[in-house]
Structures are given as C-alpha cells and as structure tokens.
CSV table of C-alpha atoms in Angstrom, one decimal:
chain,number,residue,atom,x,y,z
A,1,UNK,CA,-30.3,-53.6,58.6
A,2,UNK,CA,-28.3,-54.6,61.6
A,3,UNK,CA,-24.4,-55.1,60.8
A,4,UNK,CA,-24.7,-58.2,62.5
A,5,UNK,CA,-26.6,-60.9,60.7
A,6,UNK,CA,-28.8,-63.9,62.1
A,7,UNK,CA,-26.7,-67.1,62.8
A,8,UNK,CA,-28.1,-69.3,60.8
A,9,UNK,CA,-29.4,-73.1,61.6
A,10,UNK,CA,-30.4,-71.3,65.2
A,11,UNK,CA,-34.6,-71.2,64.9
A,12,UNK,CA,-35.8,-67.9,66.4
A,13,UNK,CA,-32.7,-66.4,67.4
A,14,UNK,CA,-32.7,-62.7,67.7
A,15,UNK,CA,-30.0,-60.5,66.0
A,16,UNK,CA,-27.4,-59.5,68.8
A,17,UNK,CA,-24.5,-56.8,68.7
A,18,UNK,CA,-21.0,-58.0,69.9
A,19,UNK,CA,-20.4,-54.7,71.6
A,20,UNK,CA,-18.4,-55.9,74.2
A,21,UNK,CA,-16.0,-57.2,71.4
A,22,UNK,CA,-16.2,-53.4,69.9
A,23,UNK,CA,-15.8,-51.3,73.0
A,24,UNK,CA,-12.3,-52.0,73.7
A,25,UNK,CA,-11.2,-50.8,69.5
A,26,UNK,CA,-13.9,-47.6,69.8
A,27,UNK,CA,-12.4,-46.6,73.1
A,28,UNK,CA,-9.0,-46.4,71.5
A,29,UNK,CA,-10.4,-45.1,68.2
A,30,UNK,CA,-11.9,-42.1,70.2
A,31,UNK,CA,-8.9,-41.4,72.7
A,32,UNK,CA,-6.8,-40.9,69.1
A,33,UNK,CA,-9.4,-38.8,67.9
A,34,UNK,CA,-9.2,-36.6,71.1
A,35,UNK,CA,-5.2,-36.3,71.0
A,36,UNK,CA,-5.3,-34.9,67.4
A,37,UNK,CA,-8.1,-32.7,68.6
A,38,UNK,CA,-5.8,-31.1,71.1
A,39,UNK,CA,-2.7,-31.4,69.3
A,40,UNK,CA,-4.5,-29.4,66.2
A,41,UNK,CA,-5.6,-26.5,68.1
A,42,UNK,CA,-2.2,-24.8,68.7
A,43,UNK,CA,-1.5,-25.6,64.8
A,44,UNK,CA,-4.9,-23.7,64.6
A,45,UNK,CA,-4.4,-20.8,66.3
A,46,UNK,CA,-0.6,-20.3,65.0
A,47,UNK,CA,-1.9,-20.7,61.2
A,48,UNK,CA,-4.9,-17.8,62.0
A,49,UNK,CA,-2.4,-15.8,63.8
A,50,UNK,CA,0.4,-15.9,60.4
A,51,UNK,CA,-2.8,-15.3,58.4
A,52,UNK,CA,-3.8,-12.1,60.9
A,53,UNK,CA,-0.4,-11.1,60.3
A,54,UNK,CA,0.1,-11.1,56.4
A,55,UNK,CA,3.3,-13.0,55.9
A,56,UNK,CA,5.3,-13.2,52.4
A,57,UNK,CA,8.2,-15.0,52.0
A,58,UNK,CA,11.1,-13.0,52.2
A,59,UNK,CA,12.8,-11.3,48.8
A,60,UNK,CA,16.4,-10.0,48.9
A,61,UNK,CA,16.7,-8.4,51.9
A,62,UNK,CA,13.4,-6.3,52.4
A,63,UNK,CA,11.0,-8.3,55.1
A,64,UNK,CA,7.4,-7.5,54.8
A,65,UNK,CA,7.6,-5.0,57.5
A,66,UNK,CA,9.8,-3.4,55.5
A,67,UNK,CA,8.1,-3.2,52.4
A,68,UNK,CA,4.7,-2.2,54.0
A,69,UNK,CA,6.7,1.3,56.0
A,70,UNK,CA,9.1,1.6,53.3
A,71,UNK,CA,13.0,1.8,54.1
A,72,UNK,CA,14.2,4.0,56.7
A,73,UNK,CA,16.5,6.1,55.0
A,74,UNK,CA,14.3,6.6,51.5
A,75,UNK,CA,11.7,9.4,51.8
A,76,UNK,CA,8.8,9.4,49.4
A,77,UNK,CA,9.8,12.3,46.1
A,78,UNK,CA,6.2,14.1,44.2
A,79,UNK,CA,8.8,13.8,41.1
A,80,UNK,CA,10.6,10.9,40.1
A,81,UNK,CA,12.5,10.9,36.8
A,82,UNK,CA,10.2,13.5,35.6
A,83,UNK,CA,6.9,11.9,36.3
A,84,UNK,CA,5.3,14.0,39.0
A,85,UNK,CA,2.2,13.3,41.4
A,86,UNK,CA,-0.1,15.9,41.7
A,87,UNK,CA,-0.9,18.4,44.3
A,88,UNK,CA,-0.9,17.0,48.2
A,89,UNK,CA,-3.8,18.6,49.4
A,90,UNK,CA,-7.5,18.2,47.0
A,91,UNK,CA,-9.8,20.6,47.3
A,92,UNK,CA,-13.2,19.1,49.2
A,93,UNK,CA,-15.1,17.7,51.9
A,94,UNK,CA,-12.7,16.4,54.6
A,95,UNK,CA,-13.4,14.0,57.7
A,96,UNK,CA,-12.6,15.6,61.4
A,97,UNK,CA,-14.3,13.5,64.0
A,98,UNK,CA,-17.5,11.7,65.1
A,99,UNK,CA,-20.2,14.0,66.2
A,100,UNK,CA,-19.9,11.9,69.8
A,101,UNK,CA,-16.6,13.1,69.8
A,102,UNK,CA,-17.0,17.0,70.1
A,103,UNK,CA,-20.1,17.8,72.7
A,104,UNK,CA,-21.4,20.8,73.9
A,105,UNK,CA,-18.2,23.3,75.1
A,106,UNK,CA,-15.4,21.2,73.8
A,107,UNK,CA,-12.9,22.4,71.9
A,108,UNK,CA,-10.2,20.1,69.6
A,109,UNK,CA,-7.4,20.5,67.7
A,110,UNK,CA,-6.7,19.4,64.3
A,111,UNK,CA,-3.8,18.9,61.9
A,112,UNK,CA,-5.0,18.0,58.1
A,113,UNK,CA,-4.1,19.2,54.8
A,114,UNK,CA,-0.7,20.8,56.3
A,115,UNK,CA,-3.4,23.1,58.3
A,116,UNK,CA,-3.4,23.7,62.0
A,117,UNK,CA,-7.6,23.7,62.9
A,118,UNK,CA,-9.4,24.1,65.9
A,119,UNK,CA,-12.8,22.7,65.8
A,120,UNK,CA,-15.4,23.5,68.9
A,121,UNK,CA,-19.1,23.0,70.1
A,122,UNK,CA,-20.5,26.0,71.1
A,123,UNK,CA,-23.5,26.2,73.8
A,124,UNK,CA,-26.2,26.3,71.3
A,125,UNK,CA,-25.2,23.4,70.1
A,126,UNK,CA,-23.4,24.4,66.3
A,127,UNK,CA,-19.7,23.6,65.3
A,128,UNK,CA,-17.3,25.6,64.3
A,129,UNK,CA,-13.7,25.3,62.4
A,130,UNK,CA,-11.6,28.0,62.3
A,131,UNK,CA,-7.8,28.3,61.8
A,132,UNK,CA,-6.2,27.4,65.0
A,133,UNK,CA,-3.8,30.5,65.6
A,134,UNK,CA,-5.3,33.7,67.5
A,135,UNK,CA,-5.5,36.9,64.8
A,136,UNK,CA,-4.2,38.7,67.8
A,137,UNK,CA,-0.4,37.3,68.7
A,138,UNK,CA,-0.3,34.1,67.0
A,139,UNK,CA,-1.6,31.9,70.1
A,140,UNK,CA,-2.7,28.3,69.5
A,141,UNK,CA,-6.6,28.4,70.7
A,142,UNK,CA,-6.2,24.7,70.8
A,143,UNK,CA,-3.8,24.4,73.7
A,144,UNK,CA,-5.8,26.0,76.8
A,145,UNK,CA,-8.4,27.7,74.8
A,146,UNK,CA,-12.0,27.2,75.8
A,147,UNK,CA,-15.6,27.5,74.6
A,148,UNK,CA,-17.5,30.6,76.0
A,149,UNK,CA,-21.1,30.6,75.4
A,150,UNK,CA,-21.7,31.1,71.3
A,151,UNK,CA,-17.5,31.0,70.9
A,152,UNK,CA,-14.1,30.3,71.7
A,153,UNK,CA,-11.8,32.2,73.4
A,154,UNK,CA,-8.0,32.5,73.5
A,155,UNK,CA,-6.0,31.3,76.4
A,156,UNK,CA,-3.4,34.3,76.3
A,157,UNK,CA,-5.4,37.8,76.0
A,158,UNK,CA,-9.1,35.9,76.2
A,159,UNK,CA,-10.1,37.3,72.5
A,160,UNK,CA,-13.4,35.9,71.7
A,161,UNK,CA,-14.6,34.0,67.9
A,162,UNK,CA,-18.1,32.9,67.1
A,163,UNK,CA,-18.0,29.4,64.8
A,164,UNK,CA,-17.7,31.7,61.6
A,165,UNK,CA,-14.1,32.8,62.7
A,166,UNK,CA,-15.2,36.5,62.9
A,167,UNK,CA,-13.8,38.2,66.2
A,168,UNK,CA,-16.6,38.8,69.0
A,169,UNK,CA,-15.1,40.9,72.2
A,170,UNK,CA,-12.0,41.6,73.2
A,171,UNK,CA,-12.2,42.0,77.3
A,172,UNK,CA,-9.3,44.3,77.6
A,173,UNK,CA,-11.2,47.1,76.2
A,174,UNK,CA,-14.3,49.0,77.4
A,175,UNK,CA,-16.9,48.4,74.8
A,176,UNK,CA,-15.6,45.4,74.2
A,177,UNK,CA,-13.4,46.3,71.1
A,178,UNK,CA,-16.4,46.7,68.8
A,179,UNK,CA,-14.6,48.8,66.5
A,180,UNK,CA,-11.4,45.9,65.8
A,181,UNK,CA,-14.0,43.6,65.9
A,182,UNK,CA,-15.1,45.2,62.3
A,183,UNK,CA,-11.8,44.7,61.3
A,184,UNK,CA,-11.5,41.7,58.7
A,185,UNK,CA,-7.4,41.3,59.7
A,186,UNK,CA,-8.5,40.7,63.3
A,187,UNK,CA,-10.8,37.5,62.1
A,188,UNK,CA,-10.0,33.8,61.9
A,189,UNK,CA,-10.3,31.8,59.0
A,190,UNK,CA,-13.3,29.7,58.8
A,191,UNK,CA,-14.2,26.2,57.3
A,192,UNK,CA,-17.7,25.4,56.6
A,193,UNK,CA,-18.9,22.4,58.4
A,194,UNK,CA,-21.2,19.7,57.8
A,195,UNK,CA,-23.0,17.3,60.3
A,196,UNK,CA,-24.7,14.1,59.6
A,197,UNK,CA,-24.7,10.5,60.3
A,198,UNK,CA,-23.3,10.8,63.4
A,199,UNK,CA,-19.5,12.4,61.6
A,200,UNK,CA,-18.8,15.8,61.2
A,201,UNK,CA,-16.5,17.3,58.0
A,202,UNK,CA,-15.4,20.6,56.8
A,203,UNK,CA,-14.7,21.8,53.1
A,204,UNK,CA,-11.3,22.4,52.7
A,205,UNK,CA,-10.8,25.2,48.8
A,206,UNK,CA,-7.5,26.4,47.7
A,207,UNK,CA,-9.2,29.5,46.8
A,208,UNK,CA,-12.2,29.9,49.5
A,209,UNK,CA,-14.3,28.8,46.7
A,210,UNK,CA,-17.9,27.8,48.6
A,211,UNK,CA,-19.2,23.5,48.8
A,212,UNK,CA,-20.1,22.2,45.3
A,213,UNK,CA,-23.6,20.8,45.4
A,214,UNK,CA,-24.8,18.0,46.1
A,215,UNK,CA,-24.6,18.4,50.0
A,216,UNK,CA,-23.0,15.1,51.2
A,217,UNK,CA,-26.4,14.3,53.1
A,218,UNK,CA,-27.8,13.8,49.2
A,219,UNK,CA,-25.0,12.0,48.3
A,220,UNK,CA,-22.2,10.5,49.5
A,221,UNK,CA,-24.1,9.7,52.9
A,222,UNK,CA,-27.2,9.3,51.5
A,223,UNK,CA,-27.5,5.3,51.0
A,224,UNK,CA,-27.3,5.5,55.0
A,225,UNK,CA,-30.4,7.2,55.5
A,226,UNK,CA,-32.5,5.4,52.9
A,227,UNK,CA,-31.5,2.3,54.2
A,228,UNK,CA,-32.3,3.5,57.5
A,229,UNK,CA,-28.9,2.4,59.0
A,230,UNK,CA,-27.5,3.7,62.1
A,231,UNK,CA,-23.8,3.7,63.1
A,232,UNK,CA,-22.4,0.1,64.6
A,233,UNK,CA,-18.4,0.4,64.8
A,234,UNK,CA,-15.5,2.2,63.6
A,235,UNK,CA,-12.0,1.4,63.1
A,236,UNK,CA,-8.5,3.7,62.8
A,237,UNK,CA,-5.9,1.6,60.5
A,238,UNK,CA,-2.3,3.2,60.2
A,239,UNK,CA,-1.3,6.4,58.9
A,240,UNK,CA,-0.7,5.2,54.8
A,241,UNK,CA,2.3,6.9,53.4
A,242,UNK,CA,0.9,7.4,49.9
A,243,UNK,CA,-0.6,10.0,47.9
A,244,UNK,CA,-4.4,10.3,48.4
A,245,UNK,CA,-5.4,10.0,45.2
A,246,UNK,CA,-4.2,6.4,45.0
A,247,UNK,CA,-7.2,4.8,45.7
A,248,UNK,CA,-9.1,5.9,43.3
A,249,UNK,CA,-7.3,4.5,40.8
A,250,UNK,CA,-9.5,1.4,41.6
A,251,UNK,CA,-12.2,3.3,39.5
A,252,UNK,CA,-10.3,2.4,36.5
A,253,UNK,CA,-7.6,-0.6,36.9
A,254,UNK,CA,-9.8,-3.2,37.1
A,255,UNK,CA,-7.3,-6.1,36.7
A,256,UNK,CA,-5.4,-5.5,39.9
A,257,UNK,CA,-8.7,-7.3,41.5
A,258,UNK,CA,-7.4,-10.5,39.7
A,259,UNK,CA,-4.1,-10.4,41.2
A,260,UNK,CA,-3.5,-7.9,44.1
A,261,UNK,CA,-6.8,-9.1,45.6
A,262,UNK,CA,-7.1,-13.0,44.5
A,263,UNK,CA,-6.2,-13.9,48.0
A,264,UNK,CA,-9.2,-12.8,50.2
A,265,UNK,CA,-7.5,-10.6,53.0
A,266,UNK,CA,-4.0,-12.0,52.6
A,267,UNK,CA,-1.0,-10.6,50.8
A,268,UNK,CA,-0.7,-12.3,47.3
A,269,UNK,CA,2.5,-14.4,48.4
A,270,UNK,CA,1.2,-15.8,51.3
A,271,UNK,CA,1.2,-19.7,51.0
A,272,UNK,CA,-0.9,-20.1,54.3
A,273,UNK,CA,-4.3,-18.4,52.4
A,274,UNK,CA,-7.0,-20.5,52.5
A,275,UNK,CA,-9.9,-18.4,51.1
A,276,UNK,CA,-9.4,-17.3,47.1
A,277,UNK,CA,-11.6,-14.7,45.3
A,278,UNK,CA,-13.0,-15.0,41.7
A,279,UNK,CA,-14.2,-11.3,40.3
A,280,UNK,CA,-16.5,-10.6,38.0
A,281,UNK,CA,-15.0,-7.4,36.3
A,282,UNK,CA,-16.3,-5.1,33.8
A,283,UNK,CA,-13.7,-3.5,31.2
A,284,UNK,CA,-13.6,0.1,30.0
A,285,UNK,CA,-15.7,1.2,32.7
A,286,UNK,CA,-15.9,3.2,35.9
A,287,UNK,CA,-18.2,4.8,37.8
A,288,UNK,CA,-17.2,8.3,38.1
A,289,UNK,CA,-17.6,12.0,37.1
A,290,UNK,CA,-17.8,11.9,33.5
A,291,UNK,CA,-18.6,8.3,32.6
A,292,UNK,CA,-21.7,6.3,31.7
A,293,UNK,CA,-24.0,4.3,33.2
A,294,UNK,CA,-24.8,1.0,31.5
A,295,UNK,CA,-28.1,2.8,30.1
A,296,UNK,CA,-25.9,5.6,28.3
A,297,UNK,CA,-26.8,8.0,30.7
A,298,UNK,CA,-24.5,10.3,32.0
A,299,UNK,CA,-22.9,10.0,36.2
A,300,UNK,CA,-23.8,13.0,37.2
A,301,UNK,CA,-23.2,13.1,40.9
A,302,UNK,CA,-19.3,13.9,41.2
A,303,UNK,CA,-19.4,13.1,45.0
A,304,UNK,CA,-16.7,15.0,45.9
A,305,UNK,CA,-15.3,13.7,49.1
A,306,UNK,CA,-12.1,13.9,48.1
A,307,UNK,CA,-11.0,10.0,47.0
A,308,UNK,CA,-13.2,8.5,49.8
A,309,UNK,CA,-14.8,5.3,48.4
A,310,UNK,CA,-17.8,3.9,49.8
A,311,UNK,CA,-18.2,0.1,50.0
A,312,UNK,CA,-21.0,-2.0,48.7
A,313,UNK,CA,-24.0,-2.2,50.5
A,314,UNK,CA,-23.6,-5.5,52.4
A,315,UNK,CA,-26.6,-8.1,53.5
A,316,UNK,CA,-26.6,-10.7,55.5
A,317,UNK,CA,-29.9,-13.0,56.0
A,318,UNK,CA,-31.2,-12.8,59.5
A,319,UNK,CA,-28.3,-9.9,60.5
A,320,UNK,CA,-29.9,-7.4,58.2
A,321,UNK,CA,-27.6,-4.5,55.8
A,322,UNK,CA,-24.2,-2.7,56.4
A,323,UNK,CA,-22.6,-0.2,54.3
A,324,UNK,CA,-18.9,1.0,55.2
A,325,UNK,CA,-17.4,3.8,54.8
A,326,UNK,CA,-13.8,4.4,53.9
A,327,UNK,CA,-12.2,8.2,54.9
A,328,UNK,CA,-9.0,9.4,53.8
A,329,UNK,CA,-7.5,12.6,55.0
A,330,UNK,CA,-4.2,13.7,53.9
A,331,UNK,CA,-2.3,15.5,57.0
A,332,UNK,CA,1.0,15.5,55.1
A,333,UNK,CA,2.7,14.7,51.4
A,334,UNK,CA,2.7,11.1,51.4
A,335,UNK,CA,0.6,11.0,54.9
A,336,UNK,CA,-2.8,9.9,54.9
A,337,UNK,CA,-4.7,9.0,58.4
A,338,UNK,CA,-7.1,6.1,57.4
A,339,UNK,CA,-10.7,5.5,59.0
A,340,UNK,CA,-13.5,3.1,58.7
A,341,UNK,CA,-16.9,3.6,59.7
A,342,UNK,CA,-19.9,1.1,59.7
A,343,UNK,CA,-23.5,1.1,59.9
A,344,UNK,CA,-25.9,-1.9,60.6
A,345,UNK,CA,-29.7,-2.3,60.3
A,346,UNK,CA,-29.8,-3.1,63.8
A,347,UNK,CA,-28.1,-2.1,67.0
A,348,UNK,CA,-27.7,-6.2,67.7
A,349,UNK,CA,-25.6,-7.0,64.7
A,350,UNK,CA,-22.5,-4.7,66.1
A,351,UNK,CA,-20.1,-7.5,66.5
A,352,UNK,CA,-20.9,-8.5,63.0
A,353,UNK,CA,-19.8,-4.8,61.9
A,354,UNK,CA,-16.9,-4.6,63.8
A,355,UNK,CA,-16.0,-8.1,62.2
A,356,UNK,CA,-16.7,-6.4,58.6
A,357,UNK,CA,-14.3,-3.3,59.2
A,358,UNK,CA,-11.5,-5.9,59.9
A,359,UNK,CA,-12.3,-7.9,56.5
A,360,UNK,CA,-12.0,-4.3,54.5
A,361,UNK,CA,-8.9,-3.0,57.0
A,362,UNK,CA,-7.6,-6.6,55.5
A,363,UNK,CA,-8.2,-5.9,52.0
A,364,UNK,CA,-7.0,-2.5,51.5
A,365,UNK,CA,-3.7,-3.7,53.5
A,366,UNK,CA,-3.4,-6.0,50.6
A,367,UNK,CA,-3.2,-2.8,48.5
A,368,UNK,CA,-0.6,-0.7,51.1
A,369,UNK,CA,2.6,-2.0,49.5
A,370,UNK,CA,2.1,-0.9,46.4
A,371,UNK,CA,0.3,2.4,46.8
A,372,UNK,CA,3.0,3.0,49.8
A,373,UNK,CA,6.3,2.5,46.9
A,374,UNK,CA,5.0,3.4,43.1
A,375,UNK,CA,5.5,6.6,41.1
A,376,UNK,CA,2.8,8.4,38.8
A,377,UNK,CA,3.3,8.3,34.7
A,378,UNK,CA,2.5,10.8,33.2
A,379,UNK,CA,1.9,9.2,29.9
A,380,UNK,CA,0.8,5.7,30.7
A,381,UNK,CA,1.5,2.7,28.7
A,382,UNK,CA,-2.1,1.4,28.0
A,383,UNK,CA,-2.6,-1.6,26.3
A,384,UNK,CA,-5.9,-3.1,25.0
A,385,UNK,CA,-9.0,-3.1,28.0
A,386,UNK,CA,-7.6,-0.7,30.0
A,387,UNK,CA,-10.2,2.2,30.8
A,388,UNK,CA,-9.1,5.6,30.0
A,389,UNK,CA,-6.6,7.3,32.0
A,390,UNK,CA,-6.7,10.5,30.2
A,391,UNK,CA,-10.7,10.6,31.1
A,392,UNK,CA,-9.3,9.9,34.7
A,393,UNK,CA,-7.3,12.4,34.4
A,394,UNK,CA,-9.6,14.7,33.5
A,395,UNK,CA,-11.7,13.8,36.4
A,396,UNK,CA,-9.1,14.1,38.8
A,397,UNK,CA,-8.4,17.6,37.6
A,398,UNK,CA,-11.4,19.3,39.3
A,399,UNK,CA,-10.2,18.3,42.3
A,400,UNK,CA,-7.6,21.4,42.4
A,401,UNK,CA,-8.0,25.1,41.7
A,402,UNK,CA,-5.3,28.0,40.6
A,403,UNK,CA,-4.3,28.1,44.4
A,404,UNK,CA,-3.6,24.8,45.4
A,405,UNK,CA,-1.0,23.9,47.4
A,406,UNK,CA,2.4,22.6,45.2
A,407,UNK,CA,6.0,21.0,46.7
A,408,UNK,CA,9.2,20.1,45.8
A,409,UNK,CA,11.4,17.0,45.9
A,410,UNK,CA,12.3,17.8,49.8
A,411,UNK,CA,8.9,18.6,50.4
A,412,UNK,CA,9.8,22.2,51.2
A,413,UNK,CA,6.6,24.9,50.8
C-alpha cells in the first residue's frame, strides 16, 4: 500500500507521492549517512590494528611487550625453588626445512637441539644430515663447503662425506685415502632423515638409539595424504622463550580454554575483542600415549614428533579442507623457533590458508605470556577434574633416554 493515501471527496483521483516535498530531507538524510561512513573508517582500521596488536591494559610497570619477551635483565632458570624442568633437548623427529628449500647440490647449515648440522642434497637426489664440523681439523662444512656428486666436501682440505656421514676420499692422497676412509674416527655423525609432504626432518636420540615406529608418513603426516591435501602457506612466528614441552600440557589442562582462550585471538584483557569463544571440553581426558579412546581402547600411536601438535582438520563449504601443522624445535634452553605449515584441498583456496595460519599464530600468542614466565611443579596441586599429571608424566618420560642432555641454573653444559 502506498504511504500516501487517496484524498478523499476527489472522484477518480490517482494516489500521488509528494516526492518533491521528500527530496530535500532524504538528500540531507543521505549526506549524514555518508560523513559517518567516512568518519568510521579510520575508527575502523585503528580498532583492527589494536586488535592485530594484542593490547592489555597496563599492570604495575610491565607493558605487554614486556611481559610477552620477558624482562631484560631476568634469564629463564631449569630450577626454581627446587622444582625443576626437564631436559632441553627430547629425543625425536625434528623439523629442518621445506623440501623446496634444499634442491639438488645445496648445502645448509643448521643450529637445533644445541647441535651445529649441515644438511645437503646430493646429485642423486637424497639428503643428508651430518654434524657440521670436518672429522679432519674441525672445519665448518657449512661455511664454503659444497656438494660433490653423491657428497659434501670440506672447504679447507676438500675431505669428501656421502649423506650417511661416513668419509669418501681424501684428494691429498694417492688412492684417495681408502685406508682412513675405514677409519670410524675419521666419519661424521649422521642423522636419519625423513622426506614427505613437501618438509624434510631428522631424528635427533641421546643415545643413537634408531626411529621408533610408526614412520611419520603413517602418522603424524598421514591425515595429509588421505585427505589428499597439498601444501598452501607457511608461516615463521618468533623464536618462544619457553620450554618445548609446554604445549603439550594442552593434552591435559583443559580449563585454560575457558579463560586463556575465551577471547578468540586476543589476549584475555583486551577490552577492544569483539569475537568470544564457548568450548565444549571433556574432563579427565587426553589424547595421548597411554590413554583411552572413548571406546576403552587403548591410543596406541605415540606420534613422536617431539610436542608438535597438529590442528583440527578444518572445512570450509565451497573452499574445501585444511589441516595445520604446528612445529616446534628447540635450538636453545628456553629457545624454541616456531613454524606453521598449511595444506588446502585446492591450490585456489591459498589466501584462505595463509588467513588460517594467522588465526592459530593468534591463538597460540594468547598462550606465549604464560608458557614464556611459569615454573614446573613437581608435585602439582590437583583438585577435582583435573586429568592426571602423573600419567603425563609418565608419557613425557619416554621422550628422554640415559644420555640426554641436562643443565644448570646458568645454563652451563
């Protein structure tokens, strides 16, 4: 019906519209509208950029920049009033590079674990890591060493390794040096490797024990091949000064979710967060080596990659599935270099990954002040819901061998 009503006592009059009575009010009704329009944009943009940038109102004297690094002049301690934090350095499967990364006759240099590496494509094609200093005189093969048909050579006397560390020719002598190429003092130290998925890892044991089965292609990267998912983006976040075992602790506080994380990728004092979580959480029960599935049965697929967690498979209608992978590599005590990886359904949906690595980089950041400045019980105070720590515990225990690298309080070895 028309807003404007016959006139009545006016036979056969058609309904009419005073517009030009209306224009003049719309006009001025859409020139307002405009103005705050434009005026709202920068208010916009400046409440996405504080949001982007994590603010918390300020306590005492410690600004969030701060509390994220940690003070200057306090260095983190593996023993604090007699609770200590376990060994640095996990025995397991460690993330170096992407394969696109190392190609046919280059050579790399690597510093994890407290471990100078050397990691190389040789001309057939296979990798190799080996310890990065030359048997011969303590060279660096890293810094002007170069790959020579199935090895690498020294920059300083031109000693030859194959990709299992073992020493090939030595050019200085006549045949070669066949006989201190027998010699086991004269080899490198080798790491086996592993290649899938477009990344490559090596096993890092304590005690040169060999991989524990299941191979990582049946395990922890096998959701990627099932799901036929091919890599879309990656993402290096800041070195986290924290223990590498923090993380997993996820597997067994499942509170935290409700506070630490109630703020969807925003620190939990942030007033400016528009977006709030709700989780569904299950007491007394995590998913790792040792537990339960809902059926009773037993997990028995330890997945040892270190602490790396794998995220939720993710799908979106129309873009198709993602999974992301998180991967954690202690280079230090209380240093560990944090990388993302994602893979999409299709090659198309990219952007959408690249979007999806900065919504977890987001999330664990949430996380980063408190792994970054907390101690580790011993004996936990547990109250009534919380999962077993002693089982966790237990768990984490397998991790390390007679070997395994221990420290002091000033981190001397």
């Amino acid at each position: 019906k028309s807003r404007f009503p016959h006139h009545s006592g006016v036979a056969g009059r058609e309904p009419r519209c005073e517009a030009s009575a209306l224009m003049p009010r719309l006009a001025g009704e859409n020139k307002y509208a405009q103005l705050s329009a434009v005026a709202a944009i920068p208010v916009v943009l400046y409440s996405v950029w504080r949001l982007l940038q994590d603010p918390a109102p300020t306590r005492g004297t410690k600004s969030r920049t701060q509390l994220h690094y940690g003070p200057a002049d306090r260095r983190r301690r593996k023993s604090v009033d007699g609770d200590d934090f376990p060994p640095p350095y996990p025995n397991g499967w460690y993330f170096l590079c992407a394969s696109k990364d190392i190609g046919v006759g280059c050579l790399r240099s690597f510093f994890i674990t407290g471990r100078e590496l050397v990691a190389f494509r040789n001309a057939e094609g296979e990798v190799g890591v080996v310890s990065a200093f030359c048997a011969h005189q303590g060279v660096h093969i890293g810094h002007g060493g170069f790959v020579d048909g199935d090895g690498v050579r020294c920059p300083y006397h031109h000693w030859k390794f194959g990709t299992d560390g073992k020493l090939q020719h030595i050019p200085q002598l006549e045949d070669g040096g066949a006989r201190d190429c027998d010699r086991d003092r004269n080899h490198l130290k080798s790491f086996p490797v592993t290649e899938d998925s477009g990344l490559i890892f090596c096993w890092v044991h304590a005690d040169g024990e060999d991989p524990l089965a299941p191979a990582l292609s049946a395990s922890f990267l096998r959701p990627i091949k099932d799901a036929k998912l091919s890599w879309a983006a990656s993402l290096r976040m800041e070195d986290f000064h924290m223990h590498v075992m923090e993380p997993s602790h996820n597997t067994v506080d499942w509170y935290h979710f409700k506070t630490v994380h109630h703020l969807l990728a925003a620190h939990w004092l942030n007033k400016l967060a528009p977006l709030y979580a709700t989780y569904e959480t299950q007491q007394a029960r995590a998913m790792i080596y040792g537990s339960k599935n809902d059926n009773g049965s037993p997990v028995t697929d330890p997945q040892l990659l270190v602490f790396d967690q794998r995220a939720t498979h993710l799908e979106i209608p129309v873009v198709g599935q993602f999974l992301m992978l998180l991967l954690m590599v202690p280079v230090a005590p209380f240093r560990t270099e944090m990388q993302l990886q994602a893979y999409s359904e299709n090659w198309w949906a990219r952007p959408v990954a690249h979007i999806l690595l900065w919504a977890l980089r987001a999330t664990l950041t949430q996380d980063r002040e408190i792994w970054e400045n907390k101690i580790m019980h011993k004996t936990r105070n547990s109250i009534k819901g919380d999962w077993s720590w002693t089982m966790y515990d237990k768990w984490l225990r397998q991790f390390y061998s007679p070997s395994s690298l221990t420290w002091s309080d000033d981190l001397s070895w």
